[in-house]
Short mmCIF file of C-alpha atoms in Angstrom, two decimals:
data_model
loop_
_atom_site.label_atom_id
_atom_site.label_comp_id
_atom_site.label_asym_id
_atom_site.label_seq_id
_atom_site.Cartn_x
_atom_site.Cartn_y
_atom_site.Cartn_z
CA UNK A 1 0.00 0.00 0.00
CA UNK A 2 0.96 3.33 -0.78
CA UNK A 3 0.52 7.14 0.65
CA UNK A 4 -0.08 9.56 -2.43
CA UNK A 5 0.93 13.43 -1.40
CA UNK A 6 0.96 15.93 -3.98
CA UNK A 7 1.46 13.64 -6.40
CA UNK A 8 4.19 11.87 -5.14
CA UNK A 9 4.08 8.14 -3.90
CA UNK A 10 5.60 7.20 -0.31
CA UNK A 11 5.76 4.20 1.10
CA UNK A 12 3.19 2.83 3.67
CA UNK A 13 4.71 4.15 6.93
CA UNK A 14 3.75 6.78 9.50
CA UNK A 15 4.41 9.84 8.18
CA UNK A 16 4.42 13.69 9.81
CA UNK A 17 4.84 16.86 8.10
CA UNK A 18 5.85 19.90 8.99
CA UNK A 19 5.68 23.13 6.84
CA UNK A 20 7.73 26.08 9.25
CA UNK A 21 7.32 29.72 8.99
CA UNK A 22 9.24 30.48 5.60
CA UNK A 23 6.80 27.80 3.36
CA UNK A 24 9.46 25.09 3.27
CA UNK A 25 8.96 20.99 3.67
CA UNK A 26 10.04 19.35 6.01
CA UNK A 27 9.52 15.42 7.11
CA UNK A 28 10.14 13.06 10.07
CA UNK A 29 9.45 9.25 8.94
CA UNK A 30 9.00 6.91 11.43
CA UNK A 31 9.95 3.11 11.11
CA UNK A 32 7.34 1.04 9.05
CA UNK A 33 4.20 -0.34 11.26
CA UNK A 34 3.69 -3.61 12.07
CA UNK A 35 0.53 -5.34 10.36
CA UNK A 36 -1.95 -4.22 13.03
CA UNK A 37 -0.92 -0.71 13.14
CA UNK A 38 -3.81 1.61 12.24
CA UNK A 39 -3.97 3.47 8.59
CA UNK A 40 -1.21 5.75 8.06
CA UNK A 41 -1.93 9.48 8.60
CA UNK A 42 -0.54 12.55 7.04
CA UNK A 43 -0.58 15.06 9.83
CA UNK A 44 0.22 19.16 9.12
CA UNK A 45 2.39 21.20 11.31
CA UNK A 46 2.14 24.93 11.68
CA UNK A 47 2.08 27.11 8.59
CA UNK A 48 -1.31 28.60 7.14
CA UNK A 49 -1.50 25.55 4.43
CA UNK A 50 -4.53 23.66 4.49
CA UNK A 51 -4.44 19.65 4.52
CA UNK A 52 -3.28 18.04 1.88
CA UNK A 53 -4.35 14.72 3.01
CA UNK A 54 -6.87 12.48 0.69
CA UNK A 55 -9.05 12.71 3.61
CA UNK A 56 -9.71 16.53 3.74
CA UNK A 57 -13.78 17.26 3.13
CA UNK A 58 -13.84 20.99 4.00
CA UNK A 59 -14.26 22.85 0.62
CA UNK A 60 -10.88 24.60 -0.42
CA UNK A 61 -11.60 27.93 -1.24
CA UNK A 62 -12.80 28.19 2.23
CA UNK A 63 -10.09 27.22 4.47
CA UNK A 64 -8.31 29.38 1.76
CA UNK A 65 -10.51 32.08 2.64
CA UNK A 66 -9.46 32.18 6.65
CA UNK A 67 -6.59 34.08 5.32
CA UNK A 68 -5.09 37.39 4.01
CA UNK A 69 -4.60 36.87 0.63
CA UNK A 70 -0.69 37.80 1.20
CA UNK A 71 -0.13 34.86 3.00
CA UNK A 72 -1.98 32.85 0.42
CA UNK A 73 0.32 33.88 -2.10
CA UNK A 74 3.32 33.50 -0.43
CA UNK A 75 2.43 29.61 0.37
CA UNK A 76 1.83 28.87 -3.09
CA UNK A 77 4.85 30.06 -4.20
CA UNK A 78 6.79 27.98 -1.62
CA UNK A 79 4.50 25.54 -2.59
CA UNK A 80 5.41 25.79 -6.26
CA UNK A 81 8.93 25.33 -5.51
CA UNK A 82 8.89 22.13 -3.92
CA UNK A 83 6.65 20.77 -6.54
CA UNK A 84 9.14 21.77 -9.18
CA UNK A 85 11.96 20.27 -7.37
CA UNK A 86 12.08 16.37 -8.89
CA UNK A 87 10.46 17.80 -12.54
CA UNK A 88 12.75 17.71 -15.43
CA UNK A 89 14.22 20.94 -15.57
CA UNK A 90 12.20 23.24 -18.12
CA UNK A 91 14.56 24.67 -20.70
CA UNK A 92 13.69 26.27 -24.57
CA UNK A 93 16.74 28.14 -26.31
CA UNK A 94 15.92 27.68 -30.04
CA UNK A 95 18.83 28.62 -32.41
CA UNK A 96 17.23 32.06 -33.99
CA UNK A 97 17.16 33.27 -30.49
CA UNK A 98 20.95 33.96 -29.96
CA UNK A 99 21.37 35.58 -33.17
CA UNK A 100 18.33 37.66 -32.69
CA UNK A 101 20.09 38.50 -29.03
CA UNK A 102 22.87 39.81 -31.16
CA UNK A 103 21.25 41.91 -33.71
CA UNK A 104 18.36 43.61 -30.81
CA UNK A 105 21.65 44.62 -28.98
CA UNK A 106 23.20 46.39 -32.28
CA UNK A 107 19.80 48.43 -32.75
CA UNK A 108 19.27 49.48 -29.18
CA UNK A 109 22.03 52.01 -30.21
CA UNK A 110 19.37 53.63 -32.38
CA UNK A 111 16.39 53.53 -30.17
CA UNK A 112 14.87 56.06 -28.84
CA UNK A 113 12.54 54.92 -26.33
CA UNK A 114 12.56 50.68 -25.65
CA UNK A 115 8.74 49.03 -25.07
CA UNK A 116 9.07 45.88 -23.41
CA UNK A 117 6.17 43.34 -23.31
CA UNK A 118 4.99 41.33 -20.59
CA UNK A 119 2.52 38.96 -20.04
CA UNK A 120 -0.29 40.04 -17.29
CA UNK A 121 -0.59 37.02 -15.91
CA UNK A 122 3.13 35.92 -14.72
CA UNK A 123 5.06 39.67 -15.53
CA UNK A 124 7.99 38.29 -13.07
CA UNK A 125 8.30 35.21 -15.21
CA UNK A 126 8.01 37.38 -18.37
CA UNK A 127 11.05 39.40 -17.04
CA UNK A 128 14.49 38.97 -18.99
CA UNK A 129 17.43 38.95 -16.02
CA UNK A 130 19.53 40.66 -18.25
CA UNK A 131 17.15 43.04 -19.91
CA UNK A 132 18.06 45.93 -17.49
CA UNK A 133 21.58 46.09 -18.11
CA UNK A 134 20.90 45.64 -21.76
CA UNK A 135 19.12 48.96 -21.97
CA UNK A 136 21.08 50.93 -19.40
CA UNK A 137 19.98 54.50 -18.87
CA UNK A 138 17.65 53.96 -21.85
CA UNK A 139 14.15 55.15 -21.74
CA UNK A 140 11.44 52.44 -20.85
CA UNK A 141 7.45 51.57 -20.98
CA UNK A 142 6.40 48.20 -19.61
CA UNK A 143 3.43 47.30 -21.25
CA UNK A 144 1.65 44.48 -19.31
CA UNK A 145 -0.63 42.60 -22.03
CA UNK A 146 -3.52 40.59 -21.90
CA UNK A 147 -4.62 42.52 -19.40
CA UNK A 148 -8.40 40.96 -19.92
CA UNK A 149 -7.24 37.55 -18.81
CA UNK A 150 -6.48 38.99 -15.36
CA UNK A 151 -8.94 40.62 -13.07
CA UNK A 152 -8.99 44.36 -11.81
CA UNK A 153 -7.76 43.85 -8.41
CA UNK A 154 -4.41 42.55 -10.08
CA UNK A 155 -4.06 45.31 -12.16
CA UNK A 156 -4.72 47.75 -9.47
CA UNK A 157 -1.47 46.19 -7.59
CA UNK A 158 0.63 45.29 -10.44
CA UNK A 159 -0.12 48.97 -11.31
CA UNK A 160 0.53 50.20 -7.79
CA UNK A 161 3.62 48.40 -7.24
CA UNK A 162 5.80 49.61 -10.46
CA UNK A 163 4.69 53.09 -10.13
CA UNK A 164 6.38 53.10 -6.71
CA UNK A 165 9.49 51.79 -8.86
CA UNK A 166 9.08 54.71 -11.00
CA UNK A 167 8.39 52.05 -14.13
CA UNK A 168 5.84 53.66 -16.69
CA UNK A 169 3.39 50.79 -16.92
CA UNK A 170 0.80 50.38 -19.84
CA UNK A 171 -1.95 47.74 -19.66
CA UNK A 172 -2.88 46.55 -22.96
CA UNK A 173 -4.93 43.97 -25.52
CA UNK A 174 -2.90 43.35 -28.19
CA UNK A 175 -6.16 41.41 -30.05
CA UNK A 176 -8.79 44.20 -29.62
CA UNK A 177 -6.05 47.41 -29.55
CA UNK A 178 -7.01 48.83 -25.77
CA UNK A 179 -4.13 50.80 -24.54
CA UNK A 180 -2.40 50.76 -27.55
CA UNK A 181 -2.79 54.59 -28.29
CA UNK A 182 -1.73 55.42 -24.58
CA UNK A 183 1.20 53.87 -25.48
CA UNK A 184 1.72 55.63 -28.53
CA UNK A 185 1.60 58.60 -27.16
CA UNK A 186 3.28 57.91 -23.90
CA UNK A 187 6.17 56.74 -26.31
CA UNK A 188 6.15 60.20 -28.11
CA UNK A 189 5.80 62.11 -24.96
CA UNK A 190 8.89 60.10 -23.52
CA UNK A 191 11.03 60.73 -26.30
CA UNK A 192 10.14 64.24 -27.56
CA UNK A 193 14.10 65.63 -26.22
CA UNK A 194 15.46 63.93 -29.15
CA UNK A 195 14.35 66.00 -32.05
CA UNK A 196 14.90 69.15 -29.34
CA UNK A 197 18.40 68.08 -29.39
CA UNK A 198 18.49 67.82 -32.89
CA UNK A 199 17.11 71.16 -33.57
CA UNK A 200 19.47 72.95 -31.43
CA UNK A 201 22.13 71.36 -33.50
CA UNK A 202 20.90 72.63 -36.83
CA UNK A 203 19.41 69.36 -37.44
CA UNK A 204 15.86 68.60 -39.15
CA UNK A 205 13.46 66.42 -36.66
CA UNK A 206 13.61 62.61 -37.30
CA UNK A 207 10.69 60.06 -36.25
CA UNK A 208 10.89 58.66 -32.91
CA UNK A 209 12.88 54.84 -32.72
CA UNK A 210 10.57 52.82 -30.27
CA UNK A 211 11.82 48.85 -29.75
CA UNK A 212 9.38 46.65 -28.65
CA UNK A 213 11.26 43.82 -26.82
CA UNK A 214 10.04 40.95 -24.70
CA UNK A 215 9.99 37.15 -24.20
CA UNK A 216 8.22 34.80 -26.85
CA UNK A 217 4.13 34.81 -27.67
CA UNK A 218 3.55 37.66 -24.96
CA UNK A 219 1.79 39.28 -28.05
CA UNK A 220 4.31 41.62 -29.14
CA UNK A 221 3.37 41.19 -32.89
CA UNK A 222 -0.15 41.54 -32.44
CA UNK A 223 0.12 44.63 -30.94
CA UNK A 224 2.36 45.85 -33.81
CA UNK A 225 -0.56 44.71 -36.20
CA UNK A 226 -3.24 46.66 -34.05
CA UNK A 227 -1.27 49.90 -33.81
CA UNK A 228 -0.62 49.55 -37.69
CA UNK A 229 -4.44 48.44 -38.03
CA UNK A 230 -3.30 46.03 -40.71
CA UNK A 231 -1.05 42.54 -40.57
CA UNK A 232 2.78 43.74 -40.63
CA UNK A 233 4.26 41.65 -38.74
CA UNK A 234 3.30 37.86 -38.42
CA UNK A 235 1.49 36.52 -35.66
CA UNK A 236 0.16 33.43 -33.88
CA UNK A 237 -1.09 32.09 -30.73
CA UNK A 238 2.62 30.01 -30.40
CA UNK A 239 5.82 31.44 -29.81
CA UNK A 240 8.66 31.48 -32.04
CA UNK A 241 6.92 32.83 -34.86
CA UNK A 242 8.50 35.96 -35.01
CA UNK A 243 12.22 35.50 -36.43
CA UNK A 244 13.92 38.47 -37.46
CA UNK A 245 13.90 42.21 -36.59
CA UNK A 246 11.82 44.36 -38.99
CA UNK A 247 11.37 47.70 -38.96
CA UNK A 248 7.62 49.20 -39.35
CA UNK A 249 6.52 52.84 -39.51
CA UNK A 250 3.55 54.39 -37.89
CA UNK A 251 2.84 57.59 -39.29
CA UNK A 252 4.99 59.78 -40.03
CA UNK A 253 6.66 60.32 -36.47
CA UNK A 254 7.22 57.27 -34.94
CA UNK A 255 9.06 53.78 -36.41
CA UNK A 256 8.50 50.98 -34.46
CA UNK A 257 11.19 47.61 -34.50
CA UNK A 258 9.05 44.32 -33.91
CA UNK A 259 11.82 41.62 -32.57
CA UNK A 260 11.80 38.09 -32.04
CA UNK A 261 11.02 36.54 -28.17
CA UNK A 262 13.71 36.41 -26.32
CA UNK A 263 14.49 34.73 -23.60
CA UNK A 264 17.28 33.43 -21.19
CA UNK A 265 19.39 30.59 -22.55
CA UNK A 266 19.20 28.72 -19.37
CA UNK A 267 16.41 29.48 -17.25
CA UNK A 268 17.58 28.95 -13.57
CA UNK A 269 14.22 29.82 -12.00
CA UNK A 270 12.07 26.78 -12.56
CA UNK A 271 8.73 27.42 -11.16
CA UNK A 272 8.80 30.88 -13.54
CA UNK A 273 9.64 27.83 -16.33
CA UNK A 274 6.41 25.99 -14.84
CA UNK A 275 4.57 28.77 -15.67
CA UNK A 276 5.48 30.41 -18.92
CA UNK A 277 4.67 26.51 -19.58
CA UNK A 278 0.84 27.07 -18.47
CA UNK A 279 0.71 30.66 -20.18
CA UNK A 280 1.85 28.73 -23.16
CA UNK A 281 4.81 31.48 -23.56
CA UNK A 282 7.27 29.18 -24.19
CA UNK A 283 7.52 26.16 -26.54
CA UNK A 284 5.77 22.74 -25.82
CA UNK A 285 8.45 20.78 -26.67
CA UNK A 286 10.50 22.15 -24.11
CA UNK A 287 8.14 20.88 -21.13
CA UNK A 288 5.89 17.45 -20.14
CA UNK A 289 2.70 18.45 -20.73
CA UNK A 290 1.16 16.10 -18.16
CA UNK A 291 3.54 17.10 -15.66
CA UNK A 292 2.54 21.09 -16.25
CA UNK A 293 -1.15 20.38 -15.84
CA UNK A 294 -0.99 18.26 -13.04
CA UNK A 295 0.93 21.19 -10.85
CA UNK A 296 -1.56 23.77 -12.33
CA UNK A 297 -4.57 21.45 -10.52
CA UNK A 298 -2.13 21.62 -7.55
CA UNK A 299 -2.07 25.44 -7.69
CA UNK A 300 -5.43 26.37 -8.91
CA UNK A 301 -6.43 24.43 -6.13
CA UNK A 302 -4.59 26.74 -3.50
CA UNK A 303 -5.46 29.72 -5.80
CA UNK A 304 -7.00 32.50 -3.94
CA UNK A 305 -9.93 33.01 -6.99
CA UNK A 306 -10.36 29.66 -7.91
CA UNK A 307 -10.35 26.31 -5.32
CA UNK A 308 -11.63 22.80 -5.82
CA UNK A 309 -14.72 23.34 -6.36
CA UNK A 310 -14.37 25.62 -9.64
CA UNK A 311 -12.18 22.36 -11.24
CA UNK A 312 -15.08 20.06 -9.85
CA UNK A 313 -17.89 21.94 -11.28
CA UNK A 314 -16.00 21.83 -14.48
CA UNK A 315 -15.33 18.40 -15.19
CA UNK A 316 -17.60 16.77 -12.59
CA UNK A 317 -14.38 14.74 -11.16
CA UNK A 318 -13.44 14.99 -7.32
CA UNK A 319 -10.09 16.09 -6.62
CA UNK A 320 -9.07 13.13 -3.76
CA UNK A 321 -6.33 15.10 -1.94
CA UNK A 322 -5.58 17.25 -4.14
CA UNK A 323 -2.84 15.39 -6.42
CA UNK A 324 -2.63 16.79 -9.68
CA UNK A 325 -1.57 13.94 -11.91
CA UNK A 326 -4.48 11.32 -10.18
CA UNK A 327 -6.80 14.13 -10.98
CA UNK A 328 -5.32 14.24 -14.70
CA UNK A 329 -5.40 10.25 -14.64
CA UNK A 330 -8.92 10.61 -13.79
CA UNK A 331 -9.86 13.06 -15.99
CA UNK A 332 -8.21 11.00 -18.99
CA UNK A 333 -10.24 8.28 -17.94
CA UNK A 334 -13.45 9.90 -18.19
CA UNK A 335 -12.94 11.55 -21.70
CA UNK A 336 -10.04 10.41 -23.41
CA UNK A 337 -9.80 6.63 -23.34
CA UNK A 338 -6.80 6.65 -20.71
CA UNK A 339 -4.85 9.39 -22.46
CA UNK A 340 -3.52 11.55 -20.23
CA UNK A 341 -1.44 13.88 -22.45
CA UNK A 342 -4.89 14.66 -24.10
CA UNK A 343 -6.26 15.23 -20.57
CA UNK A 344 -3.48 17.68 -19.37
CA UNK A 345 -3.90 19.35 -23.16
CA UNK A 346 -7.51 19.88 -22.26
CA UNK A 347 -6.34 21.21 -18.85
CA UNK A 348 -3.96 23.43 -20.15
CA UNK A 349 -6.18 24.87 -23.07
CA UNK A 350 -8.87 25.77 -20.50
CA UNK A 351 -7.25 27.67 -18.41
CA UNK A 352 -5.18 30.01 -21.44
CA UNK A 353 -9.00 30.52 -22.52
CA UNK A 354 -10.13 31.43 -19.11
CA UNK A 355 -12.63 28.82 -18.29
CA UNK A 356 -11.50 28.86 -14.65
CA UNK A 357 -11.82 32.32 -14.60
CA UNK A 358 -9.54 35.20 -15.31
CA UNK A 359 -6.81 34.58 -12.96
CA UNK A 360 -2.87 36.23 -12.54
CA UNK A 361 -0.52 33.34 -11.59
CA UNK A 362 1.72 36.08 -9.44
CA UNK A 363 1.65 38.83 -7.34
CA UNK A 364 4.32 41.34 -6.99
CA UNK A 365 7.18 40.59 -4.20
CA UNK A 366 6.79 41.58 -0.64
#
């Protein structure tokens, strides 16, 4: 017989966890019972995580709901990390990438002012580590987009917390163009000294250089295309599309480069891997698709906005303890003949269209 926790598999012995104060796991393992011990039990220790033990009836959302939401967040990323921990490392670095790394860092010598895309739901994950000293002293808009797939609350404190950073922050929808002409003329506006300078050096006024930089299918080309209000640069719900740096002009004061994603050619922070894997911002080859939707059960089970019961009403399938890859077992079961990479697709495809609701996957540090 077997204990299942989180979808891992221990041994039948008696088992007690303890989760301190910072979010980590810790275990003590006793020596196995004899044949007329009792059941084994799966005791919690301290911390504000609810049970994780097959056992639990109270409804997640909530025990989830005792809480501030700060301390909600902050479990679930711990919580993310340990599940992460015995995955196959998540790592995407096609070839085009390194050469387009190269040729972005030639033009930033003529840009102006650099726009750099993020993704609403994960913008930490979205976040190049060496993007800031790549544009130095350079002029900067974040532009957070698909901001509809996130609700107002988390734009009110994604907002809140870069304008204390100083960060001009745009929200945006790159399919139906909102925000796009705030940007355009924040862009301008941000920029305007350069023909200024030019004039007081007996030169005639040039249109602005704006570079719009960011990591792979954050929607960087779509946003081109709205701006433009025709199909420039190509586009599609995948990343890696985008291959080459191409120059577009919008109107007769401001030129806009569309690059390539870009992103890190190793990505040391695996549980931002985990989820530019379920924001389907990075490509599928590079991650176990099964393995991806089992952890997103895991956390949109501890989510603040969604809980068991929103996965339940979905697919009409209890979530026993709250292990992600039974529930995907199940699931596959019930709908796909046994095939579970077709259950975590279906998974996976539901939440990037929202049917759990419109849900951010971070919140900003502490």
């Amino acid at each position: 017989m077997a204990i299942q926790l989180a979808g891992l598999w221990l041994p039948q012995m008696a088992v007690r966890l303890q989760l301190p104060q910072g979010g980590g796991l810790r275990s003590s393992i006793s020596a196995l019972p004899s044949a007329s011990s009792p059941a084994p039990t799966i005791q919690i220790v301290g911390g504000r995580n609810p049970s994780w033990s097959s056992h639990q009836d109270a409804d997640t959302s909530d025990a989830l709901n005792q809480f501030p939401h700060v301390n909600q967040w902050t479990d679930l990323d711990a919580d993310l990390r340990y599940w992460t921990r015995s995955l196959r490392p998540v790592q995407w670095y096609p070839g085009h990438i390194a050469k387009t790394e190269k040729e972005l860092k030639d033009q930033l010598k003529l840009i102006d002012v650099v726009i750099e895309i993020r993704d609403a739901r994960i913008p930490m994950s979205t976040s190049h580590p060496e993007m800031d000293s790549w544009l130095g002293n350079r002029k900067r808009i974040l532009v957070l987009n698909r901001d509809d797939m996130i609700t107002t609350e988390d734009r009110n404190i994604w907002a809140t917390y870069y304008a204390n950073q100083g960060i001009k922050v745009v929200f945006s929808n790159g399919k139906l163009g909102t925000g796009t002409m705030r940007l355009i003329r924040l862009a301008k506006e941000l920029a305007a000294d350069v023909n200024v300078k030019r004039r007081a050096k007996g030169l005639l006024p040039r249109a602005i250089r704006a570079g719009i930089v960011g990591y792979p299918n954050v929607g960087k080309s779509s946003l081109i295309n709205r701006l433009l209000k025709r199909r420039m640069c190509p586009a599609a719900p995948r990343p890696g599309v985008t291959r080459d740096l191409k120059w577009v002009r919008f109107g007769k004061d401001l030129e806009l480069l569309d690059s390539p994603g870009i992103i890190p050619m190793r990505i040391s922070d695996q549980t931002a891997a985990i989820k530019l894997a379920m924001c389907d911002d990075i490509g599928e080859r590079s991650y176990d698709t099964t393995d991806v939707a089992a952890i997103l059960v895991q956390m949109l089970t501890r989510h603040p906005l969604v809980g068991a019961k929103v996965l339940n009403n979905r697919y009409q399938i209890d979530l026993d303890g709250r292990c992600g890859k039974t529930y995907v077992k199940k699931l596959a079961s019930q709908l796909f003949n046994g095939d579970s990479h077709q259950a975590a697709f279906r998974i996976l495809a539901d939440f990037r269209k929202g049917r759990f609701g419109w849900i951010s996957l971070e919140r900003p540090p502490a």
